[in-house]
Short mmCIF file of C-alpha atoms and ligand atoms in Angstrom, two decimals:
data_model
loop_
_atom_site.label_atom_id
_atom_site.label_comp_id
_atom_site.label_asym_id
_atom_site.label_seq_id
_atom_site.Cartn_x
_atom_site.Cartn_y
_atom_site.Cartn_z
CA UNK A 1 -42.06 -15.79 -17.70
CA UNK A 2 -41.93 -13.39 -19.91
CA UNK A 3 -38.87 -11.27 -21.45
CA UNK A 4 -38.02 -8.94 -24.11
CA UNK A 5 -34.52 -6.65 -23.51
CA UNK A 6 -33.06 -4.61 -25.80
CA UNK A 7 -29.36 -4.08 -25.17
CA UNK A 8 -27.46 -0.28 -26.07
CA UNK A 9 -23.94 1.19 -25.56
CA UNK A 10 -24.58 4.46 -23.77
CA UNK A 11 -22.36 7.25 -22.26
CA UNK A 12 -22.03 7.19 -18.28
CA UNK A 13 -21.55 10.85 -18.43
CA UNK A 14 -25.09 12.46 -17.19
CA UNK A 15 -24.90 15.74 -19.43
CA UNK A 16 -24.41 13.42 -22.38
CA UNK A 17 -25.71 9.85 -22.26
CA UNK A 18 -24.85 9.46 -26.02
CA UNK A 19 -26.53 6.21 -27.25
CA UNK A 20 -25.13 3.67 -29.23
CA UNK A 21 -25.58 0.18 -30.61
CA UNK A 22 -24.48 -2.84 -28.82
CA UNK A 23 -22.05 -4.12 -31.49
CA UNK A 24 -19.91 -0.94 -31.94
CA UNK A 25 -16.63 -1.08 -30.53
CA UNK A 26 -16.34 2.00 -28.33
CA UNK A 27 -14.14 2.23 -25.10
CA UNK A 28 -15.00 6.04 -24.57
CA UNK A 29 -18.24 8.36 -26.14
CA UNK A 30 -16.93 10.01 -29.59
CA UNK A 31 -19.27 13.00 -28.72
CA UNK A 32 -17.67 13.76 -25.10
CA UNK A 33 -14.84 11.20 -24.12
CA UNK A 34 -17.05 9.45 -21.13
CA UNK A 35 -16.74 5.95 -20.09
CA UNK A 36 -19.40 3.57 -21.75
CA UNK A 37 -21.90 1.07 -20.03
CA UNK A 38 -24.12 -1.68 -21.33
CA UNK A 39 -27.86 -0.58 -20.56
CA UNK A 40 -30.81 -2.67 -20.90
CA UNK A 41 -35.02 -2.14 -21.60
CA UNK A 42 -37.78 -3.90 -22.14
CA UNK A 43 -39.47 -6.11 -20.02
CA UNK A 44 -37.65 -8.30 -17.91
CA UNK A 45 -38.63 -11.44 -15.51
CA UNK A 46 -40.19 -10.85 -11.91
CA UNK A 47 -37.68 -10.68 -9.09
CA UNK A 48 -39.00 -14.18 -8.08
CA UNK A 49 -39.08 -15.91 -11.20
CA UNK A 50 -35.11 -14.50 -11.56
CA UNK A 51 -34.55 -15.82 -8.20
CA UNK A 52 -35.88 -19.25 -8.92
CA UNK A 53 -34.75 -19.72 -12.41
CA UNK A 54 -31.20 -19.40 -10.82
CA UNK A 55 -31.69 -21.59 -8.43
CA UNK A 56 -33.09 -24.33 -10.96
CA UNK A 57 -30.06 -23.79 -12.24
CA UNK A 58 -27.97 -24.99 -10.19
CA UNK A 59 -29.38 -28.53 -11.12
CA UNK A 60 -28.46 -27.66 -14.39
CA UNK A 61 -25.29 -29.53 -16.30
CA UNK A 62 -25.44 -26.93 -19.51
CA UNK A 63 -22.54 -25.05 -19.85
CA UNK A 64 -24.03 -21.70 -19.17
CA UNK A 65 -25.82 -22.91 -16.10
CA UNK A 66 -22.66 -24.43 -14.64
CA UNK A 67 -20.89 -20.84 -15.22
CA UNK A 68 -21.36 -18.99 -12.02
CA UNK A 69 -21.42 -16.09 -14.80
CA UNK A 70 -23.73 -17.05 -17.28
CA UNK A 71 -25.91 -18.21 -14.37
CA UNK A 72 -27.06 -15.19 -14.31
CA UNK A 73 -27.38 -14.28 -17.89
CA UNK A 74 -30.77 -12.20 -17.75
CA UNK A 75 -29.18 -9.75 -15.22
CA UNK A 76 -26.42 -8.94 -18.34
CA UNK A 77 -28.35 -10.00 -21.78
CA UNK A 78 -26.44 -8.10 -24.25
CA UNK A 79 -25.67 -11.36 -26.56
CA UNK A 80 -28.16 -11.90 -29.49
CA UNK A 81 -26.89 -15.56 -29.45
CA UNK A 82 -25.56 -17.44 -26.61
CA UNK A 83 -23.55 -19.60 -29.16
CA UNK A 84 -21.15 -16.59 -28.81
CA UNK A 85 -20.13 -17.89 -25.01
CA UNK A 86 -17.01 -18.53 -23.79
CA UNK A 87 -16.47 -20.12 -20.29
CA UNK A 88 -14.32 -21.79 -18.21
CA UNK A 89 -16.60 -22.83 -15.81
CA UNK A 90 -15.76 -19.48 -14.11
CA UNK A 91 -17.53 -18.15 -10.71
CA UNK A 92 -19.20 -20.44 -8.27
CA UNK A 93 -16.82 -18.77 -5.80
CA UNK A 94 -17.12 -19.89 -1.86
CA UNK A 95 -18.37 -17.82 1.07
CA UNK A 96 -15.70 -18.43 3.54
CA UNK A 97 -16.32 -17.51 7.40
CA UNK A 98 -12.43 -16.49 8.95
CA UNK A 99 -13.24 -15.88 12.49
CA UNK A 100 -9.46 -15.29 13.45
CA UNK A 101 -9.47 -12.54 10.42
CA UNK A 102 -12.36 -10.98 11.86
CA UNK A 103 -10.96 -10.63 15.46
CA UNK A 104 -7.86 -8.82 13.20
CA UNK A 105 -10.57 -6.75 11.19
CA UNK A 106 -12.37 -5.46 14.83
CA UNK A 107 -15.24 -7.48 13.81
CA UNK A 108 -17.66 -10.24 15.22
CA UNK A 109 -17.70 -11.66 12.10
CA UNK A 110 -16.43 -11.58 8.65
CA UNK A 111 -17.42 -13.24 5.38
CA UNK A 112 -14.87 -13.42 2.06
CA UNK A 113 -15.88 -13.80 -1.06
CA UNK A 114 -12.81 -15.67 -2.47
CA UNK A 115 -12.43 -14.73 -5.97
CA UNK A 116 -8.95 -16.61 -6.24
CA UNK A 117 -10.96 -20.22 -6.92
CA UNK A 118 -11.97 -18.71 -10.35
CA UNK A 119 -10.37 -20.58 -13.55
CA UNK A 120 -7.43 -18.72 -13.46
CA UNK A 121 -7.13 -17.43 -9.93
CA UNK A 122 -8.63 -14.35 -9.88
CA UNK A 123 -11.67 -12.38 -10.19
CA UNK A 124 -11.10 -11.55 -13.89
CA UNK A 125 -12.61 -14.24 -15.13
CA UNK A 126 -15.84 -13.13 -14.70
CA UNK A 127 -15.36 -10.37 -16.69
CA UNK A 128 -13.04 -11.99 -19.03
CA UNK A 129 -15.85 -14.56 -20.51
CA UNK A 130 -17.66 -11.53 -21.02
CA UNK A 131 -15.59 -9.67 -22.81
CA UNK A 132 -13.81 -12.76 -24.77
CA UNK A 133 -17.97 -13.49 -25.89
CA UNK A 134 -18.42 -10.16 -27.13
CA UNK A 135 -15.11 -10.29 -29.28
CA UNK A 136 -16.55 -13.73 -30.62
CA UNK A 137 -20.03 -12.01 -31.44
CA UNK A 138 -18.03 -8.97 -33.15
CA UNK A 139 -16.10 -11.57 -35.22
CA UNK A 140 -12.45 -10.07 -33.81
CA UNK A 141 -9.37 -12.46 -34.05
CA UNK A 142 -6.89 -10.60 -31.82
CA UNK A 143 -7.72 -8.99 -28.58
CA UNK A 144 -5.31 -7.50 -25.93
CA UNK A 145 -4.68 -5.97 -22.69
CA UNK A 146 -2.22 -4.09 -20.62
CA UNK A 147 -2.32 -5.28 -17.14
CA UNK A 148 -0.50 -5.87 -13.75
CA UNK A 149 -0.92 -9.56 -14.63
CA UNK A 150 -4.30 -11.14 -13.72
CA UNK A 151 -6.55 -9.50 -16.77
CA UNK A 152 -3.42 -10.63 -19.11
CA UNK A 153 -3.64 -14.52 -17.43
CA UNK A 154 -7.27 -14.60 -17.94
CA UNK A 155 -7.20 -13.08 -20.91
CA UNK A 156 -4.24 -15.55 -22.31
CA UNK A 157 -6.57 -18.10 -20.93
CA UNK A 158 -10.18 -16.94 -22.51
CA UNK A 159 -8.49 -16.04 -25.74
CA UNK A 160 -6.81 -19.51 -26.02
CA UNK A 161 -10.33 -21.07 -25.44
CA UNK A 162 -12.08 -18.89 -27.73
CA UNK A 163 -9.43 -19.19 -30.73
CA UNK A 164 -8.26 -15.56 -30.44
CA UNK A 165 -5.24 -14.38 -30.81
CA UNK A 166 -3.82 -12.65 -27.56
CA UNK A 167 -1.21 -10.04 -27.28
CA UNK A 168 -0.67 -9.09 -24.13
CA UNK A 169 1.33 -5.80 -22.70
CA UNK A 170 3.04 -5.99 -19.39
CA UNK A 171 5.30 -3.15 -17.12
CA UNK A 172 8.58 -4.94 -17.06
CA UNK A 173 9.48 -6.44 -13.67
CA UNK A 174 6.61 -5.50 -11.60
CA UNK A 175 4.67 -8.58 -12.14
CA UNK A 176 4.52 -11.49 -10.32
CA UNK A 177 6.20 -14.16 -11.77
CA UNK A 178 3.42 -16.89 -11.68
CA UNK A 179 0.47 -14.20 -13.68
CA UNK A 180 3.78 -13.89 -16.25
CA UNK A 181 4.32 -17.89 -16.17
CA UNK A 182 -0.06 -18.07 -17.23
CA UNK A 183 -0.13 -15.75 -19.95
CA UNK A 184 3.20 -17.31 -21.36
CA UNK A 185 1.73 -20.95 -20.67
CA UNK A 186 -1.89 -20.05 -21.92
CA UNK A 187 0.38 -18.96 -25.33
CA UNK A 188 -0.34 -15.38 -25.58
CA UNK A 189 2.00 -13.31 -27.09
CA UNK A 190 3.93 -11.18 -24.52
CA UNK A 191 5.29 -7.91 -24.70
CA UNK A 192 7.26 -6.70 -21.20
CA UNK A 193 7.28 -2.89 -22.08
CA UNK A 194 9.54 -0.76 -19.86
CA UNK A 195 7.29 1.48 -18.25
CA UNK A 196 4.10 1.49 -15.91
CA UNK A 197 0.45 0.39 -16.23
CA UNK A 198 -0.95 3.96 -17.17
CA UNK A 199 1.73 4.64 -19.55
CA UNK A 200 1.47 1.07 -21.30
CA UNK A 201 -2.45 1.39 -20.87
CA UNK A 202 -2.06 5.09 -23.13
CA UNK A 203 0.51 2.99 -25.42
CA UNK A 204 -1.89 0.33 -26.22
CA UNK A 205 -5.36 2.44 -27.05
CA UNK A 206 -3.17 4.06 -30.14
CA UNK A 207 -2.02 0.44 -31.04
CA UNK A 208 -5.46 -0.82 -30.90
CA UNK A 209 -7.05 1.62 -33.23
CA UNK A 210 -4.16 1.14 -35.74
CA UNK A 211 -4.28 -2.37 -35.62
CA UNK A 212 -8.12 -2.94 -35.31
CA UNK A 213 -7.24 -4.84 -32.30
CA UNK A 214 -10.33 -6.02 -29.69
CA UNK A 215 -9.17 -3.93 -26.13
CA UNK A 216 -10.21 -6.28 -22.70
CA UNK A 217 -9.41 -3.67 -20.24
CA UNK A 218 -11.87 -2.96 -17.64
CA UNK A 219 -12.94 -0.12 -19.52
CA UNK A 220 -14.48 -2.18 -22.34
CA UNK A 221 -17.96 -2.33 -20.85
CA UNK A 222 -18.41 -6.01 -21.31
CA UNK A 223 -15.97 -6.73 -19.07
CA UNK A 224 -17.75 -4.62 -16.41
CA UNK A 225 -21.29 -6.08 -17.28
CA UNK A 226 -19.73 -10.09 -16.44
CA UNK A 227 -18.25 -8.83 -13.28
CA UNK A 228 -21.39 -7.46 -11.75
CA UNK A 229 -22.15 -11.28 -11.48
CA UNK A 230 -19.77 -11.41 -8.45
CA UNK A 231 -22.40 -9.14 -6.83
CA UNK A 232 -25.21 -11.29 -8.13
CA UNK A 233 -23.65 -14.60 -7.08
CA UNK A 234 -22.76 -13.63 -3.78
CA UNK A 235 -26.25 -12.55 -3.03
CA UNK A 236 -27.90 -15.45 -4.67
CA UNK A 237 -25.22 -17.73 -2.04
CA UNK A 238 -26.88 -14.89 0.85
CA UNK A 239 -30.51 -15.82 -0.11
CA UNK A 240 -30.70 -12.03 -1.44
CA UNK A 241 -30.16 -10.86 2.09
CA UNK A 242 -27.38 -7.86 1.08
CA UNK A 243 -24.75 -7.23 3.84
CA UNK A 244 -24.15 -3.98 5.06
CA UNK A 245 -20.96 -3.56 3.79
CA UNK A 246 -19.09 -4.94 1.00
CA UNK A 247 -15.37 -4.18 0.88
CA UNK A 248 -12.91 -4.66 -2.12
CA UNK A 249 -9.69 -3.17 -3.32
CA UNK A 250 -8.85 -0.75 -5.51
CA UNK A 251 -6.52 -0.12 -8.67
CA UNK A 252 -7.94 0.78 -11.94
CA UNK A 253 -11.72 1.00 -10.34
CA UNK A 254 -13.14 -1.97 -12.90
CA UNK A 255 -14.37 -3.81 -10.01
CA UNK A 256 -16.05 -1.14 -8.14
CA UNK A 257 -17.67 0.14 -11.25
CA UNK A 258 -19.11 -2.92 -11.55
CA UNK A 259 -20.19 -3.80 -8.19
CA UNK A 260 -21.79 -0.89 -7.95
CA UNK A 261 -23.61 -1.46 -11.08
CA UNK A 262 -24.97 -4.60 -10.21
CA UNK A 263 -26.17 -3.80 -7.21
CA UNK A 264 -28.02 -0.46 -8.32
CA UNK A 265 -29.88 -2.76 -10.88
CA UNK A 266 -30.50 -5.65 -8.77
CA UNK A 267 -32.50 -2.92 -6.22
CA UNK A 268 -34.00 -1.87 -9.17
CA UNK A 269 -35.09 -5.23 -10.94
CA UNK A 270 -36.77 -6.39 -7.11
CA UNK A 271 -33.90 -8.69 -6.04
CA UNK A 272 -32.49 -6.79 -3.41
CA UNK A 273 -34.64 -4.55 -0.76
CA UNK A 274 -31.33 -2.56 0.53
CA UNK A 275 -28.00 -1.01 -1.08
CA UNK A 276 -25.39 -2.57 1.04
CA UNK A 277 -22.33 0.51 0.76
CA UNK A 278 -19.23 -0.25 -0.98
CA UNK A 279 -15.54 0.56 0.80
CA UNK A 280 -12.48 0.49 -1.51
CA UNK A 281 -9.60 -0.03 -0.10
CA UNK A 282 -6.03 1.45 -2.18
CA UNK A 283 -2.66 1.10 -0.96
CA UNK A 284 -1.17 4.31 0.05
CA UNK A 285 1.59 4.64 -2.61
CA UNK A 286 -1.39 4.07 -5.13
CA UNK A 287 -4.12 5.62 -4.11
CA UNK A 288 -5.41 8.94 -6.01
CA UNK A 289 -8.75 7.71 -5.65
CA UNK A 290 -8.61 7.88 -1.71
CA UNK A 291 -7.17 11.54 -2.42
CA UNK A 292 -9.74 12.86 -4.47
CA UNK A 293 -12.16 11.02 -2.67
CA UNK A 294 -11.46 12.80 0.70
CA UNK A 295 -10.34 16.08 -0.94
CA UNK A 296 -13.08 16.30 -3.88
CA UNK A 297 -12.50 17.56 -7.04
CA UNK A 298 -10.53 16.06 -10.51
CA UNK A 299 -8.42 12.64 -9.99
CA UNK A 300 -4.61 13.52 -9.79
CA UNK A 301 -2.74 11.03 -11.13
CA UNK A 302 0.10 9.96 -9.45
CA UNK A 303 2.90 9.67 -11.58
CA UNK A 304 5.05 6.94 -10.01
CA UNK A 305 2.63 5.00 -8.37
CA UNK A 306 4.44 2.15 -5.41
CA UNK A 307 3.19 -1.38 -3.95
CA UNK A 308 4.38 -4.60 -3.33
CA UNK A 309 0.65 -5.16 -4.01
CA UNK A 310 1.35 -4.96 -7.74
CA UNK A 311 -1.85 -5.90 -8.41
CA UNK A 312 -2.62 -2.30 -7.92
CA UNK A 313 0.14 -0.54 -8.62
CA UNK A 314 -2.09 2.10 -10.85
CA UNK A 315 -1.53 6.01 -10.58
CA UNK A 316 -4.18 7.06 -13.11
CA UNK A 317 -7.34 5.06 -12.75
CA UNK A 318 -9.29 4.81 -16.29
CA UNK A 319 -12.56 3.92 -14.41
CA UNK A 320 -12.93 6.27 -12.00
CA UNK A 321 -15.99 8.93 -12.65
CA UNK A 322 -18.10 5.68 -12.82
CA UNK A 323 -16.54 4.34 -9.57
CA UNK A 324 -16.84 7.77 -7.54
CA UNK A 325 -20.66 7.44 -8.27
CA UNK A 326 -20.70 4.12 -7.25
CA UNK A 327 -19.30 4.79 -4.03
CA UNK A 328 -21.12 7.56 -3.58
CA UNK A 329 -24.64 6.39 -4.03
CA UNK A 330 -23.71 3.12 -2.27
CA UNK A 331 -23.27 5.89 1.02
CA UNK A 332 -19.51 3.92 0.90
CA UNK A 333 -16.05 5.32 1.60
CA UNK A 334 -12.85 4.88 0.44
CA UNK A 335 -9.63 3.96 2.74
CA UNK A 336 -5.92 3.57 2.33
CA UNK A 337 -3.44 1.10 4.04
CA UNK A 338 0.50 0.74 4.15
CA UNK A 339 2.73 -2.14 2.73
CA UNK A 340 2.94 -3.66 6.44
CA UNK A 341 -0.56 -3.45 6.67
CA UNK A 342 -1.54 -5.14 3.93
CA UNK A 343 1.40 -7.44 4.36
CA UNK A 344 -0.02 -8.34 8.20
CA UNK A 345 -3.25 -8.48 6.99
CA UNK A 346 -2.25 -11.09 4.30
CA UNK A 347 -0.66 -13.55 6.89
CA UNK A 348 -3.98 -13.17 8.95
CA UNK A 349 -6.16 -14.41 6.30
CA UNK A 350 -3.42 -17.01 5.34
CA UNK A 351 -3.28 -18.11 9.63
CA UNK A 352 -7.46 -18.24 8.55
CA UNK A 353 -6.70 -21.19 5.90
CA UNK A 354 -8.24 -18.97 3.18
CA UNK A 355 -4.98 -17.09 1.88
CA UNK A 356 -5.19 -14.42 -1.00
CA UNK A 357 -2.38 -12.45 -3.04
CA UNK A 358 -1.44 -9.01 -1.85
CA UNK A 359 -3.53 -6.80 -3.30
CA UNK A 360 -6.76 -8.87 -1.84
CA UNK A 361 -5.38 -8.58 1.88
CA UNK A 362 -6.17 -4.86 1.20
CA UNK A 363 -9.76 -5.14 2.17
CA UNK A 364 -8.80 -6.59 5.55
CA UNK A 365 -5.98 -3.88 6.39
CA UNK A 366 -8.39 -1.25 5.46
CA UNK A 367 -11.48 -3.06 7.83
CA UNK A 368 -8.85 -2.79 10.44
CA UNK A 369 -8.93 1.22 10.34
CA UNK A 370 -12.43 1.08 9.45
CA UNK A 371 -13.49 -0.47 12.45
CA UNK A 372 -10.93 1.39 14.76
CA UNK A 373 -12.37 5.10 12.99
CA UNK A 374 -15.84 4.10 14.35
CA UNK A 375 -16.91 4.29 10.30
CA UNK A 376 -17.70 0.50 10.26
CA UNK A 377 -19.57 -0.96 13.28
CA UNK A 378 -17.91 -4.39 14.99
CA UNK A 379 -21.25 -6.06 14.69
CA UNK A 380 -21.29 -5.22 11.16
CA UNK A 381 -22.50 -7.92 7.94
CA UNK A 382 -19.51 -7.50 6.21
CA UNK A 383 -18.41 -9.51 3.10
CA UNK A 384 -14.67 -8.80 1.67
CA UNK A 385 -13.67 -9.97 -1.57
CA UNK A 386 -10.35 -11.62 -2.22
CA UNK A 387 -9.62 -10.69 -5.47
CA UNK A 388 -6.81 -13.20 -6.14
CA UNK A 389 -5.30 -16.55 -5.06
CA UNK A 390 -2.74 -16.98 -2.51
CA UNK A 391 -0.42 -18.90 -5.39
CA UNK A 392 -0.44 -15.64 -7.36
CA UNK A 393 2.58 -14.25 -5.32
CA UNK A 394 4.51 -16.83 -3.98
CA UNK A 395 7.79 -14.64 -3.81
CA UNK A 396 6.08 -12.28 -1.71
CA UNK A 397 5.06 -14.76 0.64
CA UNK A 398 8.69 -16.64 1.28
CA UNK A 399 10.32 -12.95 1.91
CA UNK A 400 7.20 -11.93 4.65
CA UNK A 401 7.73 -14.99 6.60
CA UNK A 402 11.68 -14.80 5.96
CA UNK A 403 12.01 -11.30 6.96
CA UNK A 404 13.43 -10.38 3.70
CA UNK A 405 10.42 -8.33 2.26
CA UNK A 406 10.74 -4.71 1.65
CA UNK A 407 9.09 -1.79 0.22
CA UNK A 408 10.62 -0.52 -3.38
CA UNK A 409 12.00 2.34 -1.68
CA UNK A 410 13.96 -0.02 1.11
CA UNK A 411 12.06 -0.19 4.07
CA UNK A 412 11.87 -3.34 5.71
CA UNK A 413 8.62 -5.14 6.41
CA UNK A 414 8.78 -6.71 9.72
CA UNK A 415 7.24 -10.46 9.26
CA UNK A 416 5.01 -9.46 12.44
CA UNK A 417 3.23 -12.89 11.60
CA UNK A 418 6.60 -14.49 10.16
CA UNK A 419 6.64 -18.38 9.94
CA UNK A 420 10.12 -19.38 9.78
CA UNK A 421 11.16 -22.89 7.40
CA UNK A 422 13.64 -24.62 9.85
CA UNK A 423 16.54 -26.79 8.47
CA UNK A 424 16.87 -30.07 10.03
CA UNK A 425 19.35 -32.49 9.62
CA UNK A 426 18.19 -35.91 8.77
CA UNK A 427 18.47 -37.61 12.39
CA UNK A 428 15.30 -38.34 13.73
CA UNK A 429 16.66 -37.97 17.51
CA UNK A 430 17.34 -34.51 17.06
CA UNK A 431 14.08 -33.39 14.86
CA UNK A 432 11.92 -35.35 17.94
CA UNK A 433 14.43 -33.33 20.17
CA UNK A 434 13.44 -30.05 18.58
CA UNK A 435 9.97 -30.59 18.48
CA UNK A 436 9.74 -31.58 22.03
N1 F0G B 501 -7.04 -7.18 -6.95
C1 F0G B 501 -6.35 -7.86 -7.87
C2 F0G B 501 -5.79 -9.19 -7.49
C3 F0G B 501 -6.16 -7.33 -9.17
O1 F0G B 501 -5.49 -8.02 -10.07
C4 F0G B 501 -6.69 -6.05 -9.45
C5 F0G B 501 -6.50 -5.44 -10.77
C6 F0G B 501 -7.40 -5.39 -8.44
C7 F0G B 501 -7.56 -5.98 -7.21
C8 F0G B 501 -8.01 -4.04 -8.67
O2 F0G B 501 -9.15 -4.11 -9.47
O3 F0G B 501 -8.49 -2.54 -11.27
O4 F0G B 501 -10.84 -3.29 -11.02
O5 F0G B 501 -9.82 -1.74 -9.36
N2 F0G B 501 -5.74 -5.91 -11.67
C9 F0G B 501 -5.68 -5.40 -13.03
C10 F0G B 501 -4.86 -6.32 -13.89
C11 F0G B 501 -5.38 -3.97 -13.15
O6 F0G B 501 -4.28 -5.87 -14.90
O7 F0G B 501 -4.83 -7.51 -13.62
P1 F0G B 501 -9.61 -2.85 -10.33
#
């Protein structure tokens, strides 16, 4: 088997494509501002020897092969020096058949991906290990992150096991209590600023040059390159056979980037003989990228961006020139939902036994209208990712089956699927009574 990749920072912009070396630390091109991606040469195993050396290594107990990440290491190999790693065990994420959510979606069937039974819950981590490697390699000691709570828990929780130091910027109140509880628990230093992701996200850039701090947003590159291995694992657990559609939500456009990335290479390395098409689901008070999507032209922002889904709750998208081509050359679309449809989508994939947080039930609210517009067929192959466990948001969960949830503006969600605690007393006549 033979290999020999060289591994370069270049600019995603086409009319630039700036090159640079793998160890500078660039978030954006100095020549023209673009977003930067990891890109690889050389020579490279054959599709089949990839395809069995992953399977091998599933026999494997080394670290890197028991990392449903680092699995996959050739499909990513921008470390000089795998010493550099470090992992949580992350990946290795089920396939999960919910027949009951497929009925709900307007499909025969419908395959998750569940993302939430990563390390920390969500599908950060594999971008996280990534990203906390390359800080390791670069020979940082603090790294941070703005986020709407699940890059800051896996952040708290890479940086703790790589000996970082973590500083970690949050928008006051509009996390969920449990991503707050990890990054205080993992011991990252936490800042609650008062005001939103895109403002904090603007805030922290001029702190990190002035501080020579390490940023592990998704717009570092490294964190894009480890989450392409959701792609690659899911496809590896499909026997390569790509579905025809693979449907994820959609905040700061990370994810998509990297999906998309992934599975333009894997077509191109051999592993894949067909581009499944990528649908990215936003939540309507959040969703520029729908907008510009549908409309064309620049990305408005929106300014005061709304969703229980807080996961989400982004108005200005950092990643989103790489994510329109990604949808775009996938042939993919982009849809938006409303609170009480991703709220009634959520209890559907919780009545499933799978359960996910708020911003995960997206993809199923938004397969809903797909299926109803006649864009996605019923008999469709359609995988959905879950992007985060159902623990994430247990607050929102009590007030949808309580009746007490509403939108930040005041309207009510109706608990459509609502599942009522009842008080009993302790008297076992009248508990058999009422269960009669
Ligand atoms: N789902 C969940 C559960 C998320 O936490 C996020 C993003 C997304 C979907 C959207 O992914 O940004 O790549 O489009 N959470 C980030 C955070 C912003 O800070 O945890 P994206």
């Amino acid at each position: 088997m033979s290999s020999s990749v060289q591994a370069e920072l270049v600019c995603f912009e086409a009319s630039c494509r700036e090159r640079f070396a793998i160890t500078d630390v660039l978030y954006n091109c100095p020549k023209c501002g673009g977003l930067m991606e990891a890109v690889y040469s050389g020579t490279r195993p054959s599709a089949g020897e990839l395809r069995d050396l992953f399977r091998q290594r599933r026999l494997s107990n080394a670290p890197l092969d028991t990392s449903g990440v680092w699995r996959y290491r050739e499909l990513f190999p921008f470390l000089n020096d795998n010493a550099h790693v470090v992992t949580l065990r992350e990946g290795n994420t089920p396939l999960l058949d919910g027949p009951l959510a497929a009925q709900y979606g307007g499909l025969d069937k419908i395959t998750f991906k569940h993302q939430g039974f990563n390390p920390t819950g969500s599908f950060k981590d594999n971008g996280m290990t990534c990203g906390a490697s390359q800080a390791r390699r670069l020979g940082m000691k603090r790294v941070a992150c703005v986020s709407t709570g699940n890059t800051s828990a896996s952040m708290a929780a890479y940086a703790a096991a790589a000996g970082l130091e973590a500083l970690i910027f949050l928008p006051h109140g509009n996390i969920s209590f449990g991503k707050l509880a990890q990054a205080l628990e993992y011991g990252a230093r936490t800042l609650e600023v008062e005001a939103n992701f895109d403002q904090i996200l603007a805030l922290v850039r001029v702190l990190a040059e002035r501080l020579g701090i390490y940023l592990l947003n998704s717009m570092n590159p490294f964190r894009v390159e480890g989450q392409k291995s959701i792609v690659f694992e899911m496809l590896d657990q499909r026997d390569w056979n790509p579905p025809d559609w693979i449907v994820l939500p959609g905040g700061n456009l990370g994810n998509t980037s990297a999906f998309g990335k992934a599975l333009r290479e894997a077509h191109e390395l051999g592993l894949i003989a067909k581009m499944p098409r990528l649908a990215v689901i936003q939540a309507e008070g959040a969703a520029p990228f729908h907008e510009m999507f549908h409309k064309g032209g620049e990305l408005h922002a929106v300014t005061n961006p709304e969703t229980l889904a807080t996961a989400i709750r982004i108005g200005d998208p950092v990643s989103w020139p790489k994510a329109l081509h990604e949808v775009r050359s996938s042939c993919g679309t982009v849809e938006k939902v409303t609170e009480q449809e991703i709220a009634d989508a959520k209890a559907m994939i919780g009545r499933a036994g799978i359960g996910c947080e708020p911003a995960s039930a997206a993809t199923l609210a938004g397969i809903r209208k797909l299926t109803a517009a006649g864009v996605m067929r019923e008999d469709a192959d359609v995988v959905a990712v879950l992007t985060g466990n159902v623990l994430k948001d247990p607050d929102y969960i009590y007030k949808y089956h309580t009746g007490k949830l509403e939108t930040p503006s005041g309207v009510k969600i109706r608990s459509t699927f609502g599942n009522q605690p009842i008080v009993v007393p302790n008297d076992a006549d009248r508990i058999a009574a009422l269960l009669q």
